[in-house]
mmCIF file of C-alpha atoms in Angstrom:
data_model
loop_
_atom_site.group_PDB
_atom_site.id
_atom_site.type_symbol
_atom_site.label_atom_id
_atom_site.label_comp_id
_atom_site.label_asym_id
_atom_site.label_seq_id
_atom_site.Cartn_x
_atom_site.Cartn_y
_atom_site.Cartn_z
ATOM 1 C CA UNK F 1 88.860 -20.932 -31.299
ATOM 2 C CA UNK F 2 90.213 -19.458 -28.095
ATOM 3 C CA UNK F 3 92.134 -21.819 -25.801
ATOM 4 C CA UNK F 4 90.297 -22.083 -22.486
ATOM 5 C CA UNK F 5 92.572 -22.875 -19.568
ATOM 6 C CA UNK F 6 91.270 -23.795 -16.156
ATOM 7 C CA UNK F 7 92.407 -21.396 -13.384
ATOM 8 C CA UNK F 8 94.167 -24.318 -11.668
ATOM 9 C CA UNK F 9 96.170 -25.165 -14.781
ATOM 10 C CA UNK F 10 97.016 -21.506 -15.441
ATOM 11 C CA UNK F 11 98.160 -20.979 -11.849
ATOM 12 C CA UNK F 12 100.208 -24.199 -11.929
ATOM 13 C CA UNK F 13 101.982 -23.101 -15.125
ATOM 14 C CA UNK F 14 102.570 -19.654 -13.613
ATOM 15 C CA UNK F 15 104.136 -21.049 -10.432
ATOM 16 C CA UNK F 16 106.207 -23.531 -12.458
ATOM 17 C CA UNK F 17 107.577 -20.690 -14.599
ATOM 18 C CA UNK F 18 108.338 -18.589 -11.507
ATOM 19 C CA UNK F 19 110.094 -21.564 -9.913
ATOM 20 C CA UNK F 20 112.301 -22.082 -12.967
ATOM 21 C CA UNK F 21 113.224 -18.385 -13.010
ATOM 22 C CA UNK F 22 114.026 -18.485 -9.287
ATOM 23 C CA UNK F 23 116.292 -21.530 -9.730
ATOM 24 C CA UNK F 24 118.067 -19.907 -12.696
ATOM 25 C CA UNK F 25 118.745 -16.780 -10.616
ATOM 26 C CA UNK F 26 119.913 -18.867 -7.647
ATOM 27 C CA UNK F 27 122.294 -20.993 -9.722
ATOM 28 C CA UNK F 28 123.507 -17.863 -11.520
ATOM 29 C CA UNK F 29 124.465 -16.261 -8.203
ATOM 30 C CA UNK F 30 126.132 -19.455 -6.958
ATOM 31 C CA UNK F 31 128.133 -19.762 -10.175
ATOM 32 C CA UNK F 32 129.166 -16.101 -10.053
ATOM 33 C CA UNK F 33 130.250 -16.341 -6.412
#
């Protein structure tokens, strides 16, 4: 049983993950400043 993800769902999860990482980096820089 291999999980089959739709390209839309996979891309949405990918962009969501990238967005979270970007916000963590941004807040990290603001906190360090």
